[in-house]
PDB file of C-alpha atoms in Angstrom:
ATOM      1  CA  MET A   1      -4.246 -31.301  10.898  1.00  0.00           C
ATOM      2  CA  ALA A   2      -3.757 -28.039   8.989  1.00  0.00           C
ATOM      3  CA  ARG A   3      -0.232 -27.342   7.835  1.00  0.00           C
ATOM      4  CA  THR A   4      -0.840 -23.817   6.528  1.00  0.00           C
ATOM      5  CA  THR A   5      -1.800 -20.700   8.467  1.00  0.00           C
ATOM      6  CA  VAL A   6      -3.305 -17.666   6.758  1.00  0.00           C
ATOM      7  CA  VAL A   7      -1.861 -14.357   7.958  1.00  0.00           C
ATOM      8  CA  VAL A   8      -3.686 -11.089   7.314  1.00  0.00           C
ATOM      9  CA  ALA A   9      -2.466  -7.594   8.187  1.00  0.00           C
ATOM     10  CA  SER A  10      -5.070  -4.834   8.157  1.00  0.00           C
ATOM     11  CA  GLN A  11      -5.821  -1.313   9.316  1.00  0.00           C
ATOM     12  CA  ASN A  12      -9.183   0.467   9.385  1.00  0.00           C
ATOM     13  CA  ARG A  13     -10.815  -1.767   6.783  1.00  0.00           C
ATOM     14  CA  ALA A  14     -13.389  -3.520   8.967  1.00  0.00           C
ATOM     15  CA  GLY A  15     -16.034  -3.911   6.270  1.00  0.00           C
ATOM     16  CA  SER A  16     -13.920  -5.671   3.673  1.00  0.00           C
ATOM     17  CA  LEU A  17     -11.976  -7.538   6.365  1.00  0.00           C
ATOM     18  CA  MET A  18     -15.147  -9.175   7.723  1.00  0.00           C
ATOM     19  CA  ARG A  19     -15.979 -10.462   4.247  1.00  0.00           C
ATOM     20  CA  THR A  20     -12.463 -11.805   3.829  1.00  0.00           C
ATOM     21  CA  LEU A  21     -12.458 -13.536   7.224  1.00  0.00           C
ATOM     22  CA  ALA A  22     -15.783 -15.156   6.385  1.00  0.00           C
ATOM     23  CA  ARG A  23     -14.242 -16.583   3.205  1.00  0.00           C
ATOM     24  CA  LEU A  24     -11.104 -17.732   4.995  1.00  0.00           C
ATOM     25  CA  SER A  25     -13.144 -19.398   7.734  1.00  0.00           C
ATOM     26  CA  GLU A  26     -14.501 -21.789   5.124  1.00  0.00           C
ATOM     27  CA  LEU A  27     -11.002 -23.198   4.577  1.00  0.00           C
ATOM     28  CA  ALA A  28     -10.728 -24.762   8.054  1.00  0.00           C
ATOM     29  CA  VAL A  29      -7.164 -23.518   8.563  1.00  0.00           C
ATOM     30  CA  PRO A  30      -5.724 -21.320  11.310  1.00  0.00           C
ATOM     31  CA  VAL A  31      -6.095 -17.598  10.627  1.00  0.00           C
ATOM     32  CA  ILE A  32      -4.018 -14.894  12.279  1.00  0.00           C
ATOM     33  CA  LEU A  33      -4.982 -11.239  11.990  1.00  0.00           C
ATOM     34  CA  VAL A  34      -2.393  -8.574  12.707  1.00  0.00           C
ATOM     35  CA  ASP A  35      -4.246  -5.328  13.375  1.00  0.00           C
ATOM     36  CA  ASN A  36      -2.031  -2.358  12.517  1.00  0.00           C
ATOM     37  CA  ALA A  37      -3.364   0.022  15.176  1.00  0.00           C
ATOM     38  CA  SER A  38      -6.841   0.419  13.690  1.00  0.00           C
ATOM     39  CA  THR A  39      -8.995   3.243  14.985  1.00  0.00           C
ATOM     40  CA  ASP A  40     -12.272   1.863  13.599  1.00  0.00           C
ATOM     41  CA  ASP A  41     -14.235  -1.071  15.049  1.00  0.00           C
ATOM     42  CA  THR A  42     -12.001  -3.769  13.517  1.00  0.00           C
ATOM     43  CA  VAL A  43     -10.835  -5.266  16.813  1.00  0.00           C
ATOM     44  CA  SER A  44     -14.238  -5.426  18.478  1.00  0.00           C
ATOM     45  CA  ARG A  45     -15.901  -6.891  15.399  1.00  0.00           C
ATOM     46  CA  VAL A  46     -13.250  -9.580  14.940  1.00  0.00           C
ATOM     47  CA  ARG A  47     -13.530 -10.606  18.583  1.00  0.00           C
ATOM     48  CA  LYS A  48     -17.303 -10.823  18.295  1.00  0.00           C
ATOM     49  CA  GLU A  49     -17.770 -12.297  14.820  1.00  0.00           C
ATOM     50  CA  PHE A  50     -14.611 -14.408  14.445  1.00  0.00           C
ATOM     51  CA  PRO A  51     -13.508 -15.541  17.910  1.00  0.00           C
ATOM     52  CA  HIS A  52     -11.503 -18.406  16.381  1.00  0.00           C
ATOM     53  CA  VAL A  53      -9.165 -15.928  14.638  1.00  0.00           C
ATOM     54  CA  LEU A  54      -5.963 -15.251  16.550  1.00  0.00           C
ATOM     55  CA  LEU A  55      -5.902 -11.463  16.874  1.00  0.00           C
ATOM     56  CA  LEU A  56      -2.563  -9.725  17.336  1.00  0.00           C
ATOM     57  CA  GLU A  57      -2.904  -6.031  18.133  1.00  0.00           C
ATOM     58  CA  SER A  58       0.029  -3.822  17.190  1.00  0.00           C
ATOM     59  CA  ALA A  59       0.280  -0.548  19.077  1.00  0.00           C
ATOM     60  CA  VAL A  60       1.655   1.129  15.942  1.00  0.00           C
ATOM     61  CA  ASN A  61       1.064   0.723  12.232  1.00  0.00           C
ATOM     62  CA  ARG A  62       3.881  -1.555  11.074  1.00  0.00           C
ATOM     63  CA  GLY A  63       2.757  -1.663   7.461  1.00  0.00           C
ATOM     64  CA  ALA A  64       3.747  -4.811   5.612  1.00  0.00           C
ATOM     65  CA  ALA A  65       6.159  -5.737   8.397  1.00  0.00           C
ATOM     66  CA  GLY A  66       3.110  -6.386  10.559  1.00  0.00           C
ATOM     67  CA  ARG A  67       2.829  -9.686   8.720  1.00  0.00           C
ATOM     68  CA  ASN A  68       6.105 -10.720  10.361  1.00  0.00           C
ATOM     69  CA  LEU A  69       4.308 -10.858  13.716  1.00  0.00           C
ATOM     70  CA  GLY A  70       1.747 -13.231  12.251  1.00  0.00           C
ATOM     71  CA  VAL A  71       4.374 -15.515  10.754  1.00  0.00           C
ATOM     72  CA  GLN A  72       6.248 -15.617  14.060  1.00  0.00           C
ATOM     73  CA  ALA A  73       3.034 -16.603  15.860  1.00  0.00           C
ATOM     74  CA  ALA A  74       2.112 -19.302  13.335  1.00  0.00           C
ATOM     75  CA  ARG A  75       2.677 -22.931  14.312  1.00  0.00           C
ATOM     76  CA  THR A  76       2.506 -24.480  10.853  1.00  0.00           C
ATOM     77  CA  PRO A  77       5.335 -25.066   8.366  1.00  0.00           C
ATOM     78  CA  PHE A  78       3.658 -22.929   5.692  1.00  0.00           C
ATOM     79  CA  VAL A  79       2.017 -19.501   5.752  1.00  0.00           C
ATOM     80  CA  ALA A  80      -0.343 -18.056   3.154  1.00  0.00           C
ATOM     81  CA  PHE A  81      -0.797 -14.311   3.105  1.00  0.00           C
ATOM     82  CA  ALA A  82      -4.081 -12.550   2.419  1.00  0.00           C
ATOM     83  CA  ASP A  83      -5.031  -8.903   2.402  1.00  0.00           C
ATOM     84  CA  ASP A  84      -8.278  -7.637   3.882  1.00  0.00           C
ATOM     85  CA  ASP A  85      -9.746  -7.833   0.368  1.00  0.00           C
ATOM     86  CA  SER A  86      -8.350 -11.175  -0.802  1.00  0.00           C
ATOM     87  CA  TRP A  87      -8.807 -14.874  -0.063  1.00  0.00           C
ATOM     88  CA  TRP A  88      -7.786 -18.314  -1.299  1.00  0.00           C
ATOM     89  CA  ALA A  89      -9.559 -20.785  -3.569  1.00  0.00           C
ATOM     90  CA  PRO A  90     -10.868 -23.857  -1.660  1.00  0.00           C
ATOM     91  CA  ASP A  91      -8.128 -26.232  -2.857  1.00  0.00           C
ATOM     92  CA  ALA A  92      -5.270 -23.732  -3.147  1.00  0.00           C
ATOM     93  CA  LEU A  93      -3.535 -24.353   0.171  1.00  0.00           C
ATOM     94  CA  GLU A  94      -3.684 -28.139  -0.059  1.00  0.00           C
ATOM     95  CA  ARG A  95      -2.154 -27.891  -3.537  1.00  0.00           C
ATOM     96  CA  SER A  96       0.612 -25.644  -2.268  1.00  0.00           C
ATOM     97  CA  GLU A  97       1.421 -28.002   0.611  1.00  0.00           C
ATOM     98  CA  ARG A  98       1.912 -30.890  -1.807  1.00  0.00           C
ATOM     99  CA  ILE A  99       4.186 -28.774  -3.981  1.00  0.00           C
ATOM    100  CA  PHE A 100       6.293 -27.683  -1.007  1.00  0.00           C
ATOM    101  CA  ASP A 101       6.603 -31.318   0.069  1.00  0.00           C
ATOM    102  CA  GLN A 102       7.845 -32.266  -3.402  1.00  0.00           C
ATOM    103  CA  HIS A 103      10.374 -29.414  -3.510  1.00  0.00           C
ATOM    104  CA  PRO A 104      12.171 -28.885  -0.190  1.00  0.00           C
ATOM    105  CA  ASP A 105      14.233 -26.038  -1.685  1.00  0.00           C
ATOM    106  CA  LEU A 106      11.115 -24.011  -2.555  1.00  0.00           C
ATOM    107  CA  ALA A 107      10.391 -20.993  -0.331  1.00  0.00           C
ATOM    108  CA  VAL A 108       7.628 -19.116  -2.181  1.00  0.00           C
ATOM    109  CA  ILE A 109       4.679 -20.082  -4.341  1.00  0.00           C
ATOM    110  CA  ALA A 110       3.329 -17.091  -6.254  1.00  0.00           C
ATOM    111  CA  ALA A 111      -0.273 -17.943  -7.053  1.00  0.00           C
ATOM    112  CA  ARG A 112      -2.439 -17.019 -10.028  1.00  0.00           C
ATOM    113  CA  THR A 113      -4.474 -14.015  -8.888  1.00  0.00           C
ATOM    114  CA  LEU A 114      -8.018 -13.509 -10.154  1.00  0.00           C
ATOM    115  CA  VAL A 115      -9.328  -9.979  -9.731  1.00  0.00           C
ATOM    116  CA  GLY A 116     -12.891  -8.868  -9.032  1.00  0.00           C
ATOM    117  CA  PRO A 117     -16.209 -10.530  -9.819  1.00  0.00           C
ATOM    118  CA  SER A 118     -15.140 -11.027 -13.442  1.00  0.00           C
ATOM    119  CA  GLU A 119     -12.096 -12.997 -12.205  1.00  0.00           C
ATOM    120  CA  ARG A 120      -9.758 -11.447 -14.724  1.00  0.00           C
ATOM    121  CA  PRO A 121      -6.076 -12.299 -14.279  1.00  0.00           C
ATOM    122  CA  ASP A 122      -4.118  -9.664 -12.397  1.00  0.00           C
ATOM    123  CA  PRO A 123      -1.730  -7.684 -14.659  1.00  0.00           C
ATOM    124  CA  ILE A 124       1.216  -9.258 -12.838  1.00  0.00           C
ATOM    125  CA  THR A 125       0.182 -12.701 -14.124  1.00  0.00           C
ATOM    126  CA  PRO A 126       1.905 -12.600 -17.533  1.00  0.00           C
ATOM    127  CA  LEU A 127       5.055 -11.169 -15.941  1.00  0.00           C
ATOM    128  CA  LEU A 128       5.250 -14.158 -13.602  1.00  0.00           C
ATOM    129  CA  ARG A 129       4.047 -16.785 -16.059  1.00  0.00           C
ATOM    130  CA  ASP A 130       6.441 -15.595 -18.779  1.00  0.00           C
ATOM    131  CA  SER A 131       9.359 -14.986 -16.443  1.00  0.00           C
ATOM    132  CA  PRO A 132      12.654 -14.464 -18.295  1.00  0.00           C
ATOM    133  CA  LEU A 133      14.349 -16.624 -15.660  1.00  0.00           C
ATOM    134  CA  GLY A 134      12.896 -19.761 -17.251  1.00  0.00           C
ATOM    135  CA  GLU A 135      11.550 -22.864 -15.578  1.00  0.00           C
ATOM    136  CA  GLY A 136      12.165 -23.333 -11.882  1.00  0.00           C
ATOM    137  CA  VAL A 137      11.651 -26.285  -9.570  1.00  0.00           C
ATOM    138  CA  ALA A 138       7.832 -26.073  -9.556  1.00  0.00           C
ATOM    139  CA  GLY A 139       6.985 -23.604 -12.319  1.00  0.00           C
ATOM    140  CA  PRO A 140       8.447 -20.428 -13.825  1.00  0.00           C
ATOM    141  CA  ALA A 141      11.226 -19.086 -11.602  1.00  0.00           C
ATOM    142  CA  VAL A 142      10.445 -15.591 -10.298  1.00  0.00           C
ATOM    143  CA  LEU A 143      12.067 -12.817  -8.280  1.00  0.00           C
ATOM    144  CA  GLY A 144       8.862 -11.188  -7.116  1.00  0.00           C
ATOM    145  CA  PHE A 145       5.283 -11.888  -6.135  1.00  0.00           C
ATOM    146  CA  MET A 146       2.143 -10.286  -4.703  1.00  0.00           C
ATOM    147  CA  ALA A 147       1.926 -10.822  -0.965  1.00  0.00           C
ATOM    148  CA  CYS A 148      -1.859 -11.188  -1.053  1.00  0.00           C
ATOM    149  CA  SER A 149      -1.467 -14.262  -3.252  1.00  0.00           C
ATOM    150  CA  ALA A 150       1.685 -15.928  -1.991  1.00  0.00           C
ATOM    151  CA  VAL A 151       2.373 -18.953   0.196  1.00  0.00           C
ATOM    152  CA  VAL A 152       5.735 -19.161   1.950  1.00  0.00           C
ATOM    153  CA  ARG A 153       7.788 -21.724   3.791  1.00  0.00           C
ATOM    154  CA  ARG A 154       7.666 -20.276   7.278  1.00  0.00           C
ATOM    155  CA  GLN A 155      11.219 -21.028   8.382  1.00  0.00           C
ATOM    156  CA  ALA A 156      12.744 -19.657   5.176  1.00  0.00           C
ATOM    157  CA  PHE A 157      10.750 -16.451   5.628  1.00  0.00           C
ATOM    158  CA  LEU A 158      11.883 -16.053   9.240  1.00  0.00           C
ATOM    159  CA  ASP A 159      15.505 -16.903   8.484  1.00  0.00           C
ATOM    160  CA  VAL A 160      15.871 -13.950   6.095  1.00  0.00           C
ATOM    161  CA  GLY A 161      14.009 -11.536   8.344  1.00  0.00           C
ATOM    162  CA  GLY A 162      10.648 -11.294   6.592  1.00  0.00           C
ATOM    163  CA  PHE A 163       9.345  -8.003   5.212  1.00  0.00           C
ATOM    164  CA  SER A 164      11.553  -4.975   5.791  1.00  0.00           C
ATOM    165  CA  PRO A 165      10.201  -2.178   8.035  1.00  0.00           C
ATOM    166  CA  VAL A 166      12.326   0.252   6.001  1.00  0.00           C
ATOM    167  CA  LEU A 167       9.977  -0.149   3.035  1.00  0.00           C
ATOM    168  CA  PHE A 168       6.821  -0.133   5.198  1.00  0.00           C
ATOM    169  CA  PHE A 169       4.334  -0.952   2.426  1.00  0.00           C
ATOM    170  CA  ARG A 170       4.026  -1.364  -1.374  1.00  0.00           C
ATOM    171  CA  GLY A 171       6.562  -3.295  -3.385  1.00  0.00           C
ATOM    172  CA  GLU A 172       7.919  -4.853  -0.197  1.00  0.00           C
ATOM    173  CA  GLU A 173       7.877  -8.300  -1.831  1.00  0.00           C
ATOM    174  CA  THR A 174      10.824  -7.545  -4.108  1.00  0.00           C
ATOM    175  CA  LEU A 175      13.436  -7.157  -1.390  1.00  0.00           C
ATOM    176  CA  LEU A 176      12.212 -10.304   0.356  1.00  0.00           C
ATOM    177  CA  SER A 177      12.419 -12.191  -2.939  1.00  0.00           C
ATOM    178  CA  TRP A 178      16.020 -11.094  -3.423  1.00  0.00           C
ATOM    179  CA  ASP A 179      16.970 -12.110   0.123  1.00  0.00           C
ATOM    180  CA  LEU A 180      15.384 -15.546  -0.234  1.00  0.00           C
ATOM    181  CA  ALA A 181      17.116 -16.148  -3.573  1.00  0.00           C
ATOM    182  CA  ALA A 182      20.437 -14.989  -2.125  1.00  0.00           C
ATOM    183  CA  ALA A 183      19.981 -17.533   0.681  1.00  0.00           C
ATOM    184  CA  GLY A 184      19.614 -20.288  -1.919  1.00  0.00           C
ATOM    185  CA  TRP A 185      15.829 -20.652  -1.949  1.00  0.00           C
ATOM    186  CA  ALA A 186      13.676 -21.102  -5.040  1.00  0.00           C
ATOM    187  CA  LEU A 187      10.613 -18.960  -5.813  1.00  0.00           C
ATOM    188  CA  CYS A 188       8.097 -20.096  -8.436  1.00  0.00           C
ATOM    189  CA  TYR A 189       4.846 -19.060 -10.044  1.00  0.00           C
ATOM    190  CA  VAL A 190       2.295 -21.877  -9.927  1.00  0.00           C
ATOM    191  CA  GLU A 191      -0.728 -21.525 -12.205  1.00  0.00           C
ATOM    192  CA  ASP A 192      -2.839 -24.131 -10.395  1.00  0.00           C
ATOM    193  CA  VAL A 193      -2.670 -22.373  -7.025  1.00  0.00           C
ATOM    194  CA  VAL A 194      -5.337 -19.659  -7.125  1.00  0.00           C
ATOM    195  CA  ALA A 195      -6.131 -16.601  -5.006  1.00  0.00           C
ATOM    196  CA  HIS A 196      -8.984 -14.121  -5.375  1.00  0.00           C
ATOM    197  CA  HIS A 197      -8.521 -10.373  -4.979  1.00  0.00           C
ATOM    198  CA  HIS A 198     -11.371  -7.853  -4.847  1.00  0.00           C
ATOM    199  CA  PRO A 199      -9.629  -4.505  -4.293  1.00  0.00           C
ATOM    200  CA  ALA A 200     -11.618  -1.447  -3.355  1.00  0.00           C
ATOM    201  CA  ALA A 201     -12.374   0.949  -6.190  1.00  0.00           C
ATOM    202  CA  GLU A 202     -10.620   3.786  -4.403  1.00  0.00           C
ATOM    203  CA  ARG A 203      -6.872   3.400  -4.047  1.00  0.00           C
ATOM    204  CA  ALA A 204      -4.344   5.588  -2.256  1.00  0.00           C
ATOM    205  CA  PRO A 205      -3.370   8.408  -4.633  1.00  0.00           C
ATOM    206  CA  ASP A 206       0.284   8.264  -3.568  1.00  0.00           C
ATOM    207  CA  GLY A 207       0.577   4.513  -4.055  1.00  0.00           C
ATOM    208  CA  ALA A 208       2.605   4.658  -7.263  1.00  0.00           C
ATOM    209  CA  ILE A 209       5.247   7.002  -5.911  1.00  0.00           C
ATOM    210  CA  VAL A 210       5.582   4.950  -2.710  1.00  0.00           C
ATOM    211  CA  GLU A 211       6.167   1.814  -4.743  1.00  0.00           C
ATOM    212  CA  ARG A 212       8.778   3.605  -6.850  1.00  0.00           C
ATOM    213  CA  ARG A 213      10.380   4.996  -3.674  1.00  0.00           C
ATOM    214  CA  ASN A 214      10.678   1.476  -2.321  1.00  0.00           C
ATOM    215  CA  ALA A 215      12.256   0.248  -5.552  1.00  0.00           C
ATOM    216  CA  VAL A 216      14.972   2.880  -5.093  1.00  0.00           C
ATOM    217  CA  LEU A 217      15.439   1.978  -1.415  1.00  0.00           C
ATOM    218  CA  ALA A 218      15.656  -1.734  -2.197  1.00  0.00           C
ATOM    219  CA  SER A 219      18.301  -1.004  -4.819  1.00  0.00           C
ATOM    220  CA  TRP A 220      20.449   0.862  -2.284  1.00  0.00           C
ATOM    221  CA  MET A 221      19.953  -1.923   0.255  1.00  0.00           C
ATOM    222  CA  ARG A 222      21.054  -4.790  -2.002  1.00  0.00           C
ATOM    223  CA  ARG A 223      22.273  -3.860  -5.482  1.00  0.00           C
ATOM    224  CA  PRO A 224      25.734  -2.636  -6.594  1.00  0.00           C
ATOM    225  CA  VAL A 225      26.292   1.089  -6.155  1.00  0.00           C
ATOM    226  CA  GLY A 226      26.201   1.648  -9.911  1.00  0.00           C
ATOM    227  CA  SER A 227      22.810  -0.038 -10.226  1.00  0.00           C
ATOM    228  CA  ALA A 228      21.394   1.836  -7.224  1.00  0.00           C
ATOM    229  CA  LEU A 229      22.697   5.137  -8.569  1.00  0.00           C
ATOM    230  CA  ALA A 230      21.191   4.420 -11.990  1.00  0.00           C
ATOM    231  CA  ALA A 231      17.799   3.630 -10.410  1.00  0.00           C
ATOM    232  CA  SER A 232      17.945   6.913  -8.475  1.00  0.00           C
ATOM    233  CA  LEU A 233      18.906   9.052 -11.471  1.00  0.00           C
ATOM    234  CA  LYS A 234      16.261   7.408 -13.631  1.00  0.00           C
ATOM    235  CA  ASP A 235      13.498   8.417 -11.195  1.00  0.00           C
ATOM    236  CA  PRO A 236      14.485  11.627  -9.360  1.00  0.00           C
ATOM    237  CA  ARG A 237      11.052  12.029  -7.775  1.00  0.00           C
ATOM    238  CA  ALA A 238      11.226   8.534  -6.269  1.00  0.00           C
ATOM    239  CA  PHE A 239      14.772   9.232  -5.042  1.00  0.00           C
ATOM    240  CA  ARG A 240      13.616  12.423  -3.298  1.00  0.00           C
ATOM    241  CA  ALA A 241      10.818  10.438  -1.657  1.00  0.00           C
ATOM    242  CA  ALA A 242      13.399   7.851  -0.535  1.00  0.00           C
ATOM    243  CA  LEU A 243      15.766  10.349   1.096  1.00  0.00           C
ATOM    244  CA  PRO A 244      14.150  10.349   4.590  1.00  0.00           C
ATOM    245  CA  ARG A 245      14.615   6.558   4.757  1.00  0.00           C
ATOM    246  CA  LEU A 246      17.924   6.301   2.920  1.00  0.00           C
ATOM    247  CA  ARG A 247      20.202   6.348   5.965  1.00  0.00           C
ATOM    248  CA  GLN A 248      18.188   3.539   7.574  1.00  0.00           C
ATOM    249  CA  ALA A 249      18.328   1.619   4.290  1.00  0.00           C
ATOM    250  CA  LEU A 250      22.100   2.012   3.963  1.00  0.00           C
ATOM    251  CA  ARG A 251      22.621   0.691   7.498  1.00  0.00           C
ATOM    252  CA  GLN A 252      21.064  -2.552   6.254  1.00  0.00           C
ATOM    253  CA  ARG A 253      22.973  -2.654   2.973  1.00  0.00           C
ATOM    254  CA  ARG A 254      24.137  -6.131   1.965  1.00  0.00           C
ATOM    255  CA  GLU A 255      25.143  -6.554  -1.658  1.00  0.00           C
ATOM    256  CA  LEU A 256      23.697  -9.514  -3.542  1.00  0.00           C
ATOM    257  CA  PRO A 257      25.875 -12.083  -5.353  1.00  0.00           C
ATOM    258  CA  GLU A 258      26.733 -11.321  -8.978  1.00  0.00           C
ATOM    259  CA  HIS A 259      24.589 -14.091 -10.464  1.00  0.00           C
ATOM    260  CA  LEU A 260      21.534 -12.728  -8.700  1.00  0.00           C
ATOM    261  CA  GLU A 261      22.236  -9.179  -9.852  1.00  0.00           C
ATOM    262  CA  ALA A 262      22.339 -10.525 -13.407  1.00  0.00           C
ATOM    263  CA  GLN A 263      18.932 -12.110 -12.876  1.00  0.00           C
ATOM    264  CA  ILE A 264      17.546  -8.847 -11.494  1.00  0.00           C
ATOM    265  CA  ARG A 265      18.720  -6.991 -14.592  1.00  0.00           C
ATOM    266  CA  LYS A 266      17.035  -9.594 -16.760  1.00  0.00           C
ATOM    267  CA  VAL A 267      13.762  -9.282 -14.860  1.00  0.00           C
ATOM    268  CA  SER A 268      13.990  -5.472 -14.874  1.00  0.00           C
ATOM    269  CA  ALA A 269      14.260  -5.481 -18.664  1.00  0.00           C
ATOM    270  CA  GLN A 270      10.926  -7.303 -18.771  1.00  0.00           C
ATOM    271  CA  GLN A 271       9.062  -4.689 -16.706  1.00  0.00           C
ATOM    272  CA  PRO A 272       6.745  -2.269 -18.525  1.00  0.00           C
ATOM    273  CA  ARG A 273       8.067   1.263 -18.862  1.00  0.00           C
ATOM    274  CA  GLY A 274       6.228   4.091 -17.238  1.00  0.00           C
ATOM    275  CA  GLY A 275       6.398   6.732 -14.548  1.00  0.00           C
TER     276      GLY A 275
END
């Protein structure tokens, strides 16, 4: 009996989604698709071509928080995320289940992500593999991951509230990582758990600023005022982009413990500079 469910959230990407669902169907695990109010033929094609996939239709685009609906609907102790252009290696989920069984305090496995037909490591790989936080319970300890290549302990995810609707999409993993760590959970990068990611050549032109906006919002939601202010002053454009969501973010402010803030500063020092 499968112990991992794959949850995919998608909007208006029917072509790539069908290819992903075909790959995931080979794994013989439950698959849940959260459709974020698509206006293309996603829903009809999934019903016709993949009737075994549990389809959850959201009336509005929930962004990354749409995945929360899939995790809530899952009936397995573990959930692996996939995007509509990513999938898991054949043995990845079985490997992750064994690791979770060995480490009951582990909430997230950040997998090694291979990109495109050439299967080159994603640029995030060295940041996770060479984490400044040192060795964790099942591999390098991390405070971040890519959702399309992460497996989570379902109950831990639900207990901390999942992905925040304040951030909507891009960089949403960071805040969740902080909340899990603050709740006492471990997060680790595991080299032997592998995901494949074939992103489309065209990417949203505003993606970088949205990710930077979310970094500012996450800082105001969890970090000390001085750290949040420094993040805002360092990137005025991102702060301006964050302003429409700042009041909502501050209503959910909950400062992290000091030891975790120290770890965040250590990880932040590792990040590449750029704007």
